[in-house]
Amino acid sequence: MSHIVEIKTEVRDETAISAACQRLKLEAPTQGTAKLFSDTATGTIVKLPGWRYPAVFDTQSGQARFDNYEGRWGEQRQLDRFLQGYAVEKTKIEARKKGHTVTEQSQADGSIKLTVSVGGAA
């Protein structure tokens, strides 16, 4: 039986953040306070390609803080790619914790299809 799921991503898992950065060949995330244009943000800092300021994730609330000046200081698609990678990695972590296997297939439109086999069955 197939189920299509759409996910609103809250970034709360440090392991999945690191895995997403590794997956996308980004610098390893760091903890701390980062300067944005006119403010600072504290949390897990992720440097995205071509972005003037980093994205900062508060893993307690799941929320992101960033300033890409409506795309002038960094393309939104870079954040979207990170969030997609995070969602994939978090899904894989949680499925494997429950003994399930996960297969991944990239789609022509840039989406990623994950198939979770319950109990590890193929």
PDB file of C-alpha atoms in Angstrom:
ATOM      1  CA  MET A   1       0.000   0.000   0.000  1.00  0.00           C
ATOM      2  CA  SER A   2       1.365   3.409  -0.967  1.00  0.00           C
ATOM      3  CA  HIS A   3       0.926   6.577   1.055  1.00  0.00           C
ATOM      4  CA  ILE A   4       1.946  10.044  -0.091  1.00  0.00           C
ATOM      5  CA  VAL A   5       3.031  12.290   2.754  1.00  0.00           C
ATOM      6  CA  GLU A   6       3.766  15.991   2.635  1.00  0.00           C
ATOM      7  CA  ILE A   7       5.936  17.264   5.479  1.00  0.00           C
ATOM      8  CA  LYS A   8       6.314  20.712   7.034  1.00  0.00           C
ATOM      9  CA  THR A   9       9.861  20.550   8.305  1.00  0.00           C
ATOM     10  CA  GLU A  10      10.859  21.643  11.793  1.00  0.00           C
ATOM     11  CA  VAL A  11      14.593  21.321  12.318  1.00  0.00           C
ATOM     12  CA  ARG A  12      15.113  19.731  15.758  1.00  0.00           C
ATOM     13  CA  ASP A  13      17.649  16.900  15.365  1.00  0.00           C
ATOM     14  CA  GLU A  14      21.380  17.673  15.529  1.00  0.00           C
ATOM     15  CA  THR A  15      22.335  14.302  14.004  1.00  0.00           C
ATOM     16  CA  ALA A  16      20.038  14.866  11.028  1.00  0.00           C
ATOM     17  CA  ILE A  17      21.380  18.417  10.587  1.00  0.00           C
ATOM     18  CA  SER A  18      24.925  17.038  10.416  1.00  0.00           C
ATOM     19  CA  ALA A  19      23.844  14.277   8.025  1.00  0.00           C
ATOM     20  CA  ALA A  20      22.105  16.817   5.757  1.00  0.00           C
ATOM     21  CA  CYS A  21      25.247  18.987   5.691  1.00  0.00           C
ATOM     22  CA  GLN A  22      27.386  15.962   4.846  1.00  0.00           C
ATOM     23  CA  ARG A  23      24.891  14.844   2.178  1.00  0.00           C
ATOM     24  CA  LEU A  24      25.048  18.291   0.506  1.00  0.00           C
ATOM     25  CA  LYS A  25      28.820  18.621   0.993  1.00  0.00           C
ATOM     26  CA  LEU A  26      28.431  21.660   3.245  1.00  0.00           C
ATOM     27  CA  GLU A  27      30.716  22.655   6.092  1.00  0.00           C
ATOM     28  CA  ALA A  28      29.907  20.835   9.327  1.00  0.00           C
ATOM     29  CA  PRO A  29      27.339  22.748  11.373  1.00  0.00           C
ATOM     30  CA  THR A  30      28.486  24.590  14.479  1.00  0.00           C
ATOM     31  CA  GLN A  31      26.819  25.732  17.694  1.00  0.00           C
ATOM     32  CA  GLY A  32      26.868  29.367  18.664  1.00  0.00           C
ATOM     33  CA  THR A  33      25.680  32.849  17.871  1.00  0.00           C
ATOM     34  CA  ALA A  34      25.837  34.158  14.315  1.00  0.00           C
ATOM     35  CA  LYS A  35      25.505  37.687  12.995  1.00  0.00           C
ATOM     36  CA  LEU A  36      22.692  38.285  10.564  1.00  0.00           C
ATOM     37  CA  PHE A  37      22.322  41.625   8.782  1.00  0.00           C
ATOM     38  CA  SER A  38      20.855  43.623  11.660  1.00  0.00           C
ATOM     39  CA  ASP A  39      20.521  40.989  14.371  1.00  0.00           C
ATOM     40  CA  THR A  40      22.101  37.887  15.835  1.00  0.00           C
ATOM     41  CA  ALA A  41      20.735  34.368  16.213  1.00  0.00           C
ATOM     42  CA  THR A  42      21.825  31.554  18.503  1.00  0.00           C
ATOM     43  CA  GLY A  43      21.577  27.862  17.706  1.00  0.00           C
ATOM     44  CA  THR A  44      22.928  25.433  15.151  1.00  0.00           C
ATOM     45  CA  ILE A  45      24.678  27.396  12.408  1.00  0.00           C
ATOM     46  CA  VAL A  46      24.618  26.138   8.819  1.00  0.00           C
ATOM     47  CA  LYS A  47      26.536  27.916   6.070  1.00  0.00           C
ATOM     48  CA  LEU A  48      24.700  27.636   2.759  1.00  0.00           C
ATOM     49  CA  PRO A  49      26.402  28.037  -0.643  1.00  0.00           C
ATOM     50  CA  GLY A  50      26.378  31.642  -1.886  1.00  0.00           C
ATOM     51  CA  TRP A  51      24.711  33.010   1.232  1.00  0.00           C
ATOM     52  CA  ARG A  52      26.110  36.155   2.853  1.00  0.00           C
ATOM     53  CA  TYR A  53      24.767  35.133   6.287  1.00  0.00           C
ATOM     54  CA  PRO A  54      24.209  31.623   7.682  1.00  0.00           C
ATOM     55  CA  ALA A  55      20.931  29.946   8.532  1.00  0.00           C
ATOM     56  CA  VAL A  56      20.571  29.374  12.275  1.00  0.00           C
ATOM     57  CA  PHE A  57      18.311  26.642  13.617  1.00  0.00           C
ATOM     58  CA  ASP A  58      16.815  26.658  17.104  1.00  0.00           C
ATOM     59  CA  THR A  59      16.440  22.924  17.714  1.00  0.00           C
ATOM     60  CA  GLN A  60      14.184  23.537  20.724  1.00  0.00           C
ATOM     61  CA  SER A  61      11.518  25.387  18.709  1.00  0.00           C
ATOM     62  CA  GLY A  62      12.385  23.834  15.329  1.00  0.00           C
ATOM     63  CA  GLN A  63      12.486  27.271  13.724  1.00  0.00           C
ATOM     64  CA  ALA A  64      15.066  28.786  11.381  1.00  0.00           C
ATOM     65  CA  ARG A  65      16.403  32.328  11.413  1.00  0.00           C
ATOM     66  CA  PHE A  66      18.143  33.712   8.353  1.00  0.00           C
ATOM     67  CA  ASP A  67      18.493  36.839   6.256  1.00  0.00           C
ATOM     68  CA  ASN A  68      18.877  36.304   2.531  1.00  0.00           C
ATOM     69  CA  TYR A  69      17.283  39.685   1.669  1.00  0.00           C
ATOM     70  CA  GLU A  70      14.589  38.092  -0.487  1.00  0.00           C
ATOM     71  CA  GLY A  71      17.194  36.186  -2.481  1.00  0.00           C
ATOM     72  CA  ARG A  72      19.682  39.021  -2.976  1.00  0.00           C
ATOM     73  CA  TRP A  73      22.057  37.625  -0.322  1.00  0.00           C
ATOM     74  CA  GLY A  74      21.428  33.947  -1.022  1.00  0.00           C
ATOM     75  CA  GLU A  75      19.165  31.846  -3.176  1.00  0.00           C
ATOM     76  CA  GLN A  76      16.105  30.408  -1.413  1.00  0.00           C
ATOM     77  CA  ARG A  77      16.651  27.131  -3.253  1.00  0.00           C
ATOM     78  CA  GLN A  78      19.799  26.529  -1.184  1.00  0.00           C
ATOM     79  CA  LEU A  79      17.742  26.618   2.019  1.00  0.00           C
ATOM     80  CA  ASP A  80      15.081  24.477   0.359  1.00  0.00           C
ATOM     81  CA  ARG A  81      17.736  21.903  -0.621  1.00  0.00           C
ATOM     82  CA  PHE A  82      19.002  21.823   2.959  1.00  0.00           C
ATOM     83  CA  LEU A  83      15.485  21.367   4.374  1.00  0.00           C
ATOM     84  CA  GLN A  84      14.808  18.578   1.869  1.00  0.00           C
ATOM     85  CA  GLY A  85      18.080  16.871   2.814  1.00  0.00           C
ATOM     86  CA  TYR A  86      17.274  17.271   6.512  1.00  0.00           C
ATOM     87  CA  ALA A  87      13.815  15.737   6.047  1.00  0.00           C
ATOM     88  CA  VAL A  88      15.273  12.767   4.148  1.00  0.00           C
ATOM     89  CA  GLU A  89      17.998  12.152   6.725  1.00  0.00           C
ATOM     90  CA  LYS A  90      15.598  12.516   9.680  1.00  0.00           C
ATOM     91  CA  THR A  91      13.160  10.069   8.072  1.00  0.00           C
ATOM     92  CA  LYS A  92      15.953   7.547   7.507  1.00  0.00           C
ATOM     93  CA  ILE A  93      17.173   7.883  11.114  1.00  0.00           C
ATOM     94  CA  GLU A  94      13.707   7.369  12.587  1.00  0.00           C
ATOM     95  CA  ALA A  95      12.790   4.486  10.279  1.00  0.00           C
ATOM     96  CA  ARG A  96      16.034   2.639  11.042  1.00  0.00           C
ATOM     97  CA  LYS A  97      15.513   3.110  14.788  1.00  0.00           C
ATOM     98  CA  LYS A  98      12.336   1.060  14.362  1.00  0.00           C
ATOM     99  CA  GLY A  99      14.080  -1.639  12.346  1.00  0.00           C
ATOM    100  CA  HIS A 100      12.719  -0.547   8.974  1.00  0.00           C
ATOM    101  CA  THR A 101      14.733  -0.236   5.770  1.00  0.00           C
ATOM    102  CA  VAL A 102      14.682   2.861   3.606  1.00  0.00           C
ATOM    103  CA  THR A 103      15.341   3.197  -0.099  1.00  0.00           C
ATOM    104  CA  GLU A 104      15.772   6.552  -1.773  1.00  0.00           C
ATOM    105  CA  GLN A 105      15.100   7.534  -5.362  1.00  0.00           C
ATOM    106  CA  SER A 106      15.740  10.992  -6.863  1.00  0.00           C
ATOM    107  CA  GLN A 107      12.954  12.213  -9.130  1.00  0.00           C
ATOM    108  CA  ALA A 108      13.285  14.229 -12.343  1.00  0.00           C
ATOM    109  CA  ASP A 109      11.561  17.240 -10.709  1.00  0.00           C
ATOM    110  CA  GLY A 110      14.154  17.357  -7.894  1.00  0.00           C
ATOM    111  CA  SER A 111      11.953  15.676  -5.309  1.00  0.00           C
ATOM    112  CA  ILE A 112      13.100  12.571  -3.486  1.00  0.00           C
ATOM    113  CA  LYS A 113      10.984   9.451  -3.125  1.00  0.00           C
ATOM    114  CA  LEU A 114      11.591   7.465   0.046  1.00  0.00           C
ATOM    115  CA  THR A 115      10.232   3.977   0.466  1.00  0.00           C
ATOM    116  CA  VAL A 116      10.111   2.676   4.020  1.00  0.00           C
ATOM    117  CA  SER A 117       9.816  -1.075   4.260  1.00  0.00           C
ATOM    118  CA  VAL A 118       8.260  -2.008   7.592  1.00  0.00           C
ATOM    119  CA  GLY A 119      10.287  -4.492   9.589  1.00  0.00           C
ATOM    120  CA  GLY A 120      13.099  -4.388   7.046  1.00  0.00           C
ATOM    121  CA  ALA A 121      11.118  -6.381   4.467  1.00  0.00           C
ATOM    122  CA  ALA A 122      11.775  -5.445   0.860  1.00  0.00           C
TER     123      ALA A 122
END
